[in-house]
Each structure stands twice: as structure tokens, then as C-alpha cells.
Tab-separated table of C-alpha atoms and ligand atoms in Angstrom:
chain	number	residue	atom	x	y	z
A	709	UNK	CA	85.552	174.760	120.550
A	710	UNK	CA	85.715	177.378	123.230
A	711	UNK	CA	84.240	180.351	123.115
A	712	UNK	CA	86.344	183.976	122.490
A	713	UNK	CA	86.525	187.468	124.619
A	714	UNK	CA	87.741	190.621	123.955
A	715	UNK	CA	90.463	192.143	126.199
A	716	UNK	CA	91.255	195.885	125.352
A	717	UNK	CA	90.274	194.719	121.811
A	718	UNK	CA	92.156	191.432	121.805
A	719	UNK	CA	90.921	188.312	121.412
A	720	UNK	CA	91.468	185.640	124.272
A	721	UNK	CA	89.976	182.339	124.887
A	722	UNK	CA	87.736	181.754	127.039
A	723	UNK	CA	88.203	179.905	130.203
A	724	UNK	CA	91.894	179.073	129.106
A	725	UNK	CA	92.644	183.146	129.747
A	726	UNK	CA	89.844	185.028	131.749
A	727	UNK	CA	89.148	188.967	132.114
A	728	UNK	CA	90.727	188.286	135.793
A	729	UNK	CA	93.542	186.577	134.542
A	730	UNK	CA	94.716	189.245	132.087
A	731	UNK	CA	94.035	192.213	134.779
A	732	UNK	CA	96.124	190.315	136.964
A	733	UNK	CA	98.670	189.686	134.283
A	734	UNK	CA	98.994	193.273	133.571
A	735	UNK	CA	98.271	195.134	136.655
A	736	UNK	CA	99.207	193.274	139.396
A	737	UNK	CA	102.001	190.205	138.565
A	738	UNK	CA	105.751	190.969	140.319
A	739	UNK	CA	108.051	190.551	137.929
A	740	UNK	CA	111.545	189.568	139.549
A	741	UNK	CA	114.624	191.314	138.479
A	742	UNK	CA	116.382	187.996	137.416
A	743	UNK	CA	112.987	186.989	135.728
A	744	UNK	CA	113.912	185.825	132.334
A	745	UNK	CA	110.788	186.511	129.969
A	746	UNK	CA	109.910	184.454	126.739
A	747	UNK	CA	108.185	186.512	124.240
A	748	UNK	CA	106.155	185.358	120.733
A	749	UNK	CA	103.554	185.641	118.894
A	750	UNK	CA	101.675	182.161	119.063
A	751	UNK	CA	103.445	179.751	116.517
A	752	UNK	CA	106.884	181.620	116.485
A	753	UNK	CA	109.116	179.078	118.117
A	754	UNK	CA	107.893	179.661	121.708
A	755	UNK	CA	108.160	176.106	122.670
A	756	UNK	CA	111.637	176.146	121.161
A	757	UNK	CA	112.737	179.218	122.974
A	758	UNK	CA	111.414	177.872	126.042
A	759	UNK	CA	113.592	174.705	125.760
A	760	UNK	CA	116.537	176.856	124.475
A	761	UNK	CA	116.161	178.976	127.900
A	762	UNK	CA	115.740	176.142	130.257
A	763	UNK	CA	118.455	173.978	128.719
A	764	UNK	CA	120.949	177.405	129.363
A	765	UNK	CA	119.513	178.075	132.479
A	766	UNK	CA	120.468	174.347	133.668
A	767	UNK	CA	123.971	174.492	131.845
A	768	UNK	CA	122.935	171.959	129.243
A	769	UNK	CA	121.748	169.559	131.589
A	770	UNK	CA	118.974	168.092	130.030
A	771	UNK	CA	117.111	166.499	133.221
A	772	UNK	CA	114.019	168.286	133.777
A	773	UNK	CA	114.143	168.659	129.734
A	774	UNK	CA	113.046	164.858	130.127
A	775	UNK	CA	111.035	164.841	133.512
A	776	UNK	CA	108.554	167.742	133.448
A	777	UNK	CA	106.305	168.839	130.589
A	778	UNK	CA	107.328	172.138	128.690
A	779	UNK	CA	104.488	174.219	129.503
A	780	UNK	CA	105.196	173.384	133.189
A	781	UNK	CA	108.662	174.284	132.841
A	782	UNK	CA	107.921	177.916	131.697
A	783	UNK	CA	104.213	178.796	132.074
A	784	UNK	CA	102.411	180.866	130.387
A	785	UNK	CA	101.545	183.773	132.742
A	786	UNK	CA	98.728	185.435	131.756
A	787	UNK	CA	96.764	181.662	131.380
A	788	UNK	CA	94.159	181.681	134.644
A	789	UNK	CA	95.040	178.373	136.118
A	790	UNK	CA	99.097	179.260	135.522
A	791	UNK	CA	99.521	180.871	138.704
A	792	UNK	CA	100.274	178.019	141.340
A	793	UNK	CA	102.848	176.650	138.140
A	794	UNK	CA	104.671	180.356	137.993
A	795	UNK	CA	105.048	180.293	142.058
A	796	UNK	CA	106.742	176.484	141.959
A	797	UNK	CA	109.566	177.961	139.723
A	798	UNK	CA	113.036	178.216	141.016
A	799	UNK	CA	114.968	181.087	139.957
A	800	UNK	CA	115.913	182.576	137.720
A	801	UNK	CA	111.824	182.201	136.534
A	802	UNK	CA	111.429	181.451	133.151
A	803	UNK	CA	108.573	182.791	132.092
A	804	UNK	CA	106.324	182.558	128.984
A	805	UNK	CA	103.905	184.758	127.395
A	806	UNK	CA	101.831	185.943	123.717
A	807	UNK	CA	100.991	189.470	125.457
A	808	UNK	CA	101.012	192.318	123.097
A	809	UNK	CA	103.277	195.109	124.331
A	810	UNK	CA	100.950	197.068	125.841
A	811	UNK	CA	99.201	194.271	128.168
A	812	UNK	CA	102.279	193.192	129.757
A	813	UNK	CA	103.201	193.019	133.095
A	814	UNK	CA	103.227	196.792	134.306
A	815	UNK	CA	105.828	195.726	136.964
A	816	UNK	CA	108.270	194.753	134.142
A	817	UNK	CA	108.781	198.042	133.140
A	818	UNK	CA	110.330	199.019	136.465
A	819	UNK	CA	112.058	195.623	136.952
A	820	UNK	CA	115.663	194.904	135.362
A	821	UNK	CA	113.971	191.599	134.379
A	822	UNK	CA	114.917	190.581	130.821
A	823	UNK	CA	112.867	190.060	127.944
A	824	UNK	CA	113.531	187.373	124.556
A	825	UNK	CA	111.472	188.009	121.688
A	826	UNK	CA	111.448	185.317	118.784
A	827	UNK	CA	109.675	186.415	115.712
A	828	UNK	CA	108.870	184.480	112.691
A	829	UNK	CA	108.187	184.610	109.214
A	830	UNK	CA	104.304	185.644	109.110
A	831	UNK	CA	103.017	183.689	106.197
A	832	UNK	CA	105.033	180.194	107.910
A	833	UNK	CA	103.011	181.619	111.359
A	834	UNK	CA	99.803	181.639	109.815
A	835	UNK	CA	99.936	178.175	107.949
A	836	UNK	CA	101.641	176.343	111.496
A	837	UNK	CA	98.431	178.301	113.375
A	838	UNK	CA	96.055	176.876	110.244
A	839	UNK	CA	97.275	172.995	111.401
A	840	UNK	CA	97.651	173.959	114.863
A	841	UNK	CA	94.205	174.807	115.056
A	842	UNK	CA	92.856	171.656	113.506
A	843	UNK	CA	94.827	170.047	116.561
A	844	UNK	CA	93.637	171.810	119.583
A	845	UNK	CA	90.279	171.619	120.561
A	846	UNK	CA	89.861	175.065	121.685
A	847	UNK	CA	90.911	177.145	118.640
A	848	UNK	CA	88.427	177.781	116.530
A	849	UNK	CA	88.261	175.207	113.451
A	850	UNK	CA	89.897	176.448	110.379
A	851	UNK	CA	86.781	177.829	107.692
A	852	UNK	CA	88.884	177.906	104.746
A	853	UNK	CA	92.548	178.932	103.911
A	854	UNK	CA	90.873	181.985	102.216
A	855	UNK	CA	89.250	183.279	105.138
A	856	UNK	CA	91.326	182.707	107.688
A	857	UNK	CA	94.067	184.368	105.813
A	858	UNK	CA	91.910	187.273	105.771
A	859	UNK	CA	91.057	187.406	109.655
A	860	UNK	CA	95.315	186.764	110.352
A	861	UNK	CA	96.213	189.714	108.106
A	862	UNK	CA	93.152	191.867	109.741
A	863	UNK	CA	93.907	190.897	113.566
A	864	UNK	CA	91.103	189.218	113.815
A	865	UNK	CA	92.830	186.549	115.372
A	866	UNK	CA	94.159	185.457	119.425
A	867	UNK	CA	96.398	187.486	120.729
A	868	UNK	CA	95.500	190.074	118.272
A	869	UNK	CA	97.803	191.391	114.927
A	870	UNK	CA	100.549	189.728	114.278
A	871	UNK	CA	102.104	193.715	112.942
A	872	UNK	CA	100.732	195.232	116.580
A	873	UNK	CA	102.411	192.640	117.814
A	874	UNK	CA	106.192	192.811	116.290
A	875	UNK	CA	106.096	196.677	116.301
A	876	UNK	CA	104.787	197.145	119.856
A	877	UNK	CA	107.562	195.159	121.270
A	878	UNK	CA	110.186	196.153	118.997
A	879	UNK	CA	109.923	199.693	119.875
A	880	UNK	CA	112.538	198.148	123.110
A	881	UNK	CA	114.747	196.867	120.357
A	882	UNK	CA	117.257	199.352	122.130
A	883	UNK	CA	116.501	198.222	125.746
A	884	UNK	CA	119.139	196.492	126.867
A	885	UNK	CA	116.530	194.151	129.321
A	886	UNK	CA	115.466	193.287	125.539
A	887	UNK	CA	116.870	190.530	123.031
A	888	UNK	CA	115.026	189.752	119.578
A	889	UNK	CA	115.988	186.779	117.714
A	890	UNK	CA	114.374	185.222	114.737
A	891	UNK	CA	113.031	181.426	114.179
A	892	UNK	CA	114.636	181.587	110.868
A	893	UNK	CA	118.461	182.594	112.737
A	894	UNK	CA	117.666	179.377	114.834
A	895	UNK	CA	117.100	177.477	111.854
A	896	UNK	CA	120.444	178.851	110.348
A	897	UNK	CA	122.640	178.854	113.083
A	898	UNK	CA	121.091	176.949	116.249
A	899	UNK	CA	124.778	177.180	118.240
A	900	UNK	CA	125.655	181.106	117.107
A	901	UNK	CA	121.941	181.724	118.375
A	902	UNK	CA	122.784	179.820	121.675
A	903	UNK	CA	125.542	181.910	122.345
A	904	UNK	CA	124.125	185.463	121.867
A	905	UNK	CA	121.264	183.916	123.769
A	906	UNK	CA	123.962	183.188	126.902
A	907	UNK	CA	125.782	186.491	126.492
A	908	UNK	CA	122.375	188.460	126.655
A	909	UNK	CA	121.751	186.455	130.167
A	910	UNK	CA	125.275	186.751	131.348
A	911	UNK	CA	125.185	183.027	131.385
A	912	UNK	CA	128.758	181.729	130.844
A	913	UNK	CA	128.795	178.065	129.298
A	914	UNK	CA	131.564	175.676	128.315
A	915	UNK	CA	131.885	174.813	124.388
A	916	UNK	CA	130.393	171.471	126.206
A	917	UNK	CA	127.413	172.808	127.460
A	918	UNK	CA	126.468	174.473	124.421
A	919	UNK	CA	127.072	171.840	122.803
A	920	UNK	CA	124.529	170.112	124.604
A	921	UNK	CA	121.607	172.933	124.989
A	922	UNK	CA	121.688	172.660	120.886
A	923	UNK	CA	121.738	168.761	120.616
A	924	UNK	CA	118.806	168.651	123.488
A	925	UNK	CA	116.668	171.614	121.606
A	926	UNK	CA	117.237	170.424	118.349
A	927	UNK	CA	113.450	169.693	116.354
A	928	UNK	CA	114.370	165.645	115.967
A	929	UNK	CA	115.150	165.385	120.012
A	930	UNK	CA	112.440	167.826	120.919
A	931	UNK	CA	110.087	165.796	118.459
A	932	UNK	CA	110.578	162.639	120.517
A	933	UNK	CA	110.872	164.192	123.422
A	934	UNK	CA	107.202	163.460	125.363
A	935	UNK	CA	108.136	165.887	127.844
A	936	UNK	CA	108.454	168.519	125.202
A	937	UNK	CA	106.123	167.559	122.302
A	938	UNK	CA	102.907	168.333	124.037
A	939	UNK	CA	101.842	164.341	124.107
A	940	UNK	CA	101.495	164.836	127.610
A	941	UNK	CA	98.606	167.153	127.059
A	942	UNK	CA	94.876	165.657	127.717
A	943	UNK	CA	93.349	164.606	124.629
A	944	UNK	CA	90.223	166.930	125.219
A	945	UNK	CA	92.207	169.826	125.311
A	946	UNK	CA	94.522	168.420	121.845
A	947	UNK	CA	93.889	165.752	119.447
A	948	UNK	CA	96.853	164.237	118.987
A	949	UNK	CA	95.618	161.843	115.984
A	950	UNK	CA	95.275	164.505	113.622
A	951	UNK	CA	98.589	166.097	114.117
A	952	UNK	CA	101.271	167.568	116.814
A	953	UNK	CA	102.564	170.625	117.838
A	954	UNK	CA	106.185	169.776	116.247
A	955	UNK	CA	104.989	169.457	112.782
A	956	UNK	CA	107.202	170.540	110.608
A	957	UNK	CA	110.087	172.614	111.490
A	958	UNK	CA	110.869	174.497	108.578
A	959	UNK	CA	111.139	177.762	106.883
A	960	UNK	CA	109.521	178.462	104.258
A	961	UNK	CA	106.481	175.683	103.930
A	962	UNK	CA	103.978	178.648	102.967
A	963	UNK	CA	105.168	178.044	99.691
A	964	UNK	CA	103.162	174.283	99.462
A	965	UNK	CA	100.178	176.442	100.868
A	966	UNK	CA	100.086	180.111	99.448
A	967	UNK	CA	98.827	180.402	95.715
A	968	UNK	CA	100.518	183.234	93.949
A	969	UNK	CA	97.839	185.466	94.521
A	970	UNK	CA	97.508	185.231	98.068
A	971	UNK	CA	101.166	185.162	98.834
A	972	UNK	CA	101.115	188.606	96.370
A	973	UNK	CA	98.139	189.819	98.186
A	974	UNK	CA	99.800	188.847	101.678
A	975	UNK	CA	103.227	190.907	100.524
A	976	UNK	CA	100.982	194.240	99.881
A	977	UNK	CA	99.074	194.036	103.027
A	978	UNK	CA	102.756	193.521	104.662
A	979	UNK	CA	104.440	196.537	103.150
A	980	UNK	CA	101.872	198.807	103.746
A	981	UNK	CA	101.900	197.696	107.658
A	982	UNK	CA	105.161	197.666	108.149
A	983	UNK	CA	106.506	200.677	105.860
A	984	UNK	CA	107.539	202.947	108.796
A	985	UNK	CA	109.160	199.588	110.785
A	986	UNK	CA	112.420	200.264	110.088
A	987	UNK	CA	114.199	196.651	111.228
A	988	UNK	CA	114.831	194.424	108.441
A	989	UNK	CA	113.670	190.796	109.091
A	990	UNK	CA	115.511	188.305	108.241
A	991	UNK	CA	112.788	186.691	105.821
A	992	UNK	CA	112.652	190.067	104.174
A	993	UNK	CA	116.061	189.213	102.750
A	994	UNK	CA	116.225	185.644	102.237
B	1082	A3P	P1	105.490	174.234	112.251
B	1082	A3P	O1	104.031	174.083	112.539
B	1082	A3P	O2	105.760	175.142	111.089
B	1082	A3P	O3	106.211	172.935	112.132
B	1082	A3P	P2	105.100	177.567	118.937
B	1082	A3P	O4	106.007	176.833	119.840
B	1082	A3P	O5	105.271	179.049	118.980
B	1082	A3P	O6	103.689	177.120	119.090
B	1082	A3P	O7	105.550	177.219	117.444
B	1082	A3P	C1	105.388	175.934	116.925
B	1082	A3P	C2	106.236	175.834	115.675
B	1082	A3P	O8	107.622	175.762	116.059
B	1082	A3P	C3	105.943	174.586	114.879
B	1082	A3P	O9	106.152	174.969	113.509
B	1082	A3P	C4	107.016	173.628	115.380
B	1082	A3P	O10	107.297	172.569	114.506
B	1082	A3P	C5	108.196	174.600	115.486
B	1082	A3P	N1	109.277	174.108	116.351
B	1082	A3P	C6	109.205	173.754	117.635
B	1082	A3P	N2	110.405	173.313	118.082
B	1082	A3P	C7	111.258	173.402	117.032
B	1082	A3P	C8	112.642	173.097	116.840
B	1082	A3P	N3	113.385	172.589	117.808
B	1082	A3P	N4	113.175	173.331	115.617
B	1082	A3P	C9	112.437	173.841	114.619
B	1082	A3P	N5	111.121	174.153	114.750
B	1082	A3P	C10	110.544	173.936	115.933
């Protein structure tokens, strides 16, 4: 594995994201005003949303879906070798990134660029990151369930706190540059999603066209999909014989992971971090 770096007390990898790379990401990207901005904490759906987005952006047309790999399609911006990717996208730029709130692109702030956040159900984030990490040769190997529970629910992970993280960017909840969706709703309700998604970026779509962003981003096409199931990714970088980035798909799999005690322990650290957040998630009713 790679080694980690602070940024502004947030853990990056090293070499994939660089202290260059982030100062640039903050301070000095342009954002466009038709930029369209694809927001998660790692393991949230981000490779969903990004398929989602393109698949709109195209009118359901599902050709580069099939021709160019996911993570070309919708870089990551604040990555260090990203940049000659983000400058060979057509417009509107769809544009990926795990930035907390207050490392993102200053320029954003004055832009009328728009912003989709997905969130997730922590405890299904944390076990997805726990297999993810087996996978990809530059996360850190998993110690044991125990501990790395422990450094998720402390921050002491990449990209930082998964709470920092929701309540930094939901304070825009009101913003109209900014949408937040859950993986849970896309579970539920894949075509209602699809729709809010193309009224939030004005993006008018026949019932056929809809039709076909859902069938082309739904987890059994994307799954077989080589240009979106990370295959195409160098097998020093992932190993894909112990696993792959579409795993599961589910809600809810914490449950054949979490004993009692550490899904009761998990609930207490949650309330107490998010008891002046006052959104309900949708996992905190279901
Ligand atoms: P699991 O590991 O729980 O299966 P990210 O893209 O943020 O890295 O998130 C990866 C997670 O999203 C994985 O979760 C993956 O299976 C899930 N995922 C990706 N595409 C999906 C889809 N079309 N439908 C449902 N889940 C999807």
C-alpha cells in the first residue's frame, strides 16, 4: 500500500492526490457555470451517480456508457494526474469529487455551477470501504472489523469524517446550485430519482429516454458493463481476483457484518454527531 498525507487535517493518498493537487483543486480550478458537480463520500454511489449523470447528459444514449471507462467519463478533480482527463470533457463537464466542503473548488462558490450530493447509509459505507479496501492496492489493508470501525467513526479515515462530511455540505441544502439525493432513494425508486435528477439540471427527457438512463445505470448492466465496473483498471492499482467495485448493491448488508454491540455502539456515536443536523435521512426512518 501507499503511503497517507495530511491536507488541512485530512487524510489523502499519496501520489494518487498530492499537496499540489489539492491546492490546485481548491484554490485555483475554474469551475464553469454549466459544470455539473458529483459529490460523495467514497463508497456512496459515486460511480452510480456518475453513470446516472452521463446517461442524462447524453439523453439516454448509452454510447460512451460502453466505449470509455467511468472514471474517464467524470474524473475525479482533485486526483494529480486528472487534469489533462477534466480538460478533454465536452460540456456540460461532469465532474467528480470526495472533497469535504470546505476544500472545494473556491471558484464554485462564485460560479452558478451545480452541485449533486449522494449520501449513504454510514454503517453500509463503512462495510463496502472494509471490501473495497481489500481490493485496491493503495488503501490501506483492513486490521480488523473492530478497529477500523473505530478509525471510520473517529475520521481517521480518507477523505476525512464521514459526519464533517454530510454536515459541511448540507449546510447548501437550500442552495438552489445544490441537489442531495440518497443511495437508498435510488435503490427505492431508480426512475422517480432520474427525474428529480433531470428537473434539477433543467434537462428535459422523453418517458423513452428515462427509460433508458435507468435500464443502462441499473447495478446488473453496470455490473457487466467493463466500461463501468472498474475491470479496465490496471491490476497493480486493483486486484480484481479478490473482489470488484460492484459488489453488492444493497441496503442494508451491515446487518451480516455488525454484531449487536457495534451496530449499538455505532448508533450512539451517530446521535451524538449528528444531534443538531436537523435533516432526516432516509435510513434514519427505514
Ligand atoms: P457495495 O460495496 O455495498 O456493493 P462508490 O461508487 O461510491 O465507490 O460506491 C460503491 C458502492 O456502490 C458499491 O456498494 C457498489 O456495489 C454500489 N453501486 C454501484 N453502482 C450501483 C448500482 N447501479 N446500483 C446499486 N449499487 C451500486
Amino acid at each position: 500500500m501507499t503511503g497517507t498525507f495530511l491536507y488541512k487535517g485530512i487524510k489523502f493518498v499519496s501520489n494518487v492526490h498530492t499537496e499540489e493537487s489539492l491546492n490546485y483543486a481548491e484554490n485555483e480550478f475554474a469551475v464553469q457555470d454549466d459544470d455539473i458537480f458529483n459529490i460523495t463520500y467514497p463508497k456512496s454511489g459515486t460511480n452510480w451517480m456518475i453513470e446516472i449523470l452521463n446517461l442524462i447528459k447524453y439523453k439516454g444514449n448509452a454510447e460512451l456508457s460502453n466505449q470509455v471507462p467511468i472514471y474517464v467519463r467524470s474524473p475525479w478533480y482533485e486526483i494529480a494526474n486528472s487534469r489533462e482527463q477534466i480538460a478533454a470533457l465536452t460540456r456540460p463537464r461532469i465532474i467528480t469529487s470526495h472533497l469535504a466542503h470546505q476544500l472545494f473548488a473556491k471558484s464554485f462558490f462564485k460560479s452558478k455551477a451545480k452541485i449533486v450530493y449522494t449520501m449513504r447509509n454510514p454503517k453500509d459505507i463503512f462495510v463496502s470501504s472494509y471490501h473495497f479496501s481489500k481490493i485496491m492496492n493503495f488503501y490501506k489493508d483492513p486490521t480488523s472489523f473492530q478497529d477500523d470501525l473505530e478509525n471510520f467513526l473517529q475520521g481517521n479515515e480518507l477523505f476525512g469524517s464521514w459526519f464533517d462530511h454530510v454536515k459541511g455540505w448540507m449546510q447548501m441544502k437550500d442552495d438552489s446550485r445544490f441537489f442531495y439525493i440518497t443511495y437508498e432513494e435510488l435503490l427505492q425508486d431508480l426512475r422517480g430519482c432520474v427525474v428529480r435528477i433531470c428537473k434539477f439540471l433543467e434537462q428535459d427527457l422523453d418517458d423513452a429516454a428515462i427509460d433508458s438512463v435507468v435500464k443502462h445505470s441499473t447495478f446488473k448492466v453496470m455490473k457487466d458493463n467493463k466500461m463501468a465496473n472498474w475491470s479496465t483498471v490496471p491490476s497493480e492499482v486493483m486486484d480484481h481476483s479478490k473482489g470488484s467495485i460492484m459488489r453488492k448493491g444493497v441496503s442494508g448488508d451491515w446487518k451480516n457484518h455488525f454484531t449487536v454491540a457495534q451496530s449499538e455502539y455505532f448508533d450512539t456515536f451517530y446521535k451524538d454527531q449528528m444531534k443538531d443536523f436537523n435533516v432526516k435521512l432516509f435510513w434514519e426512518d427505514n
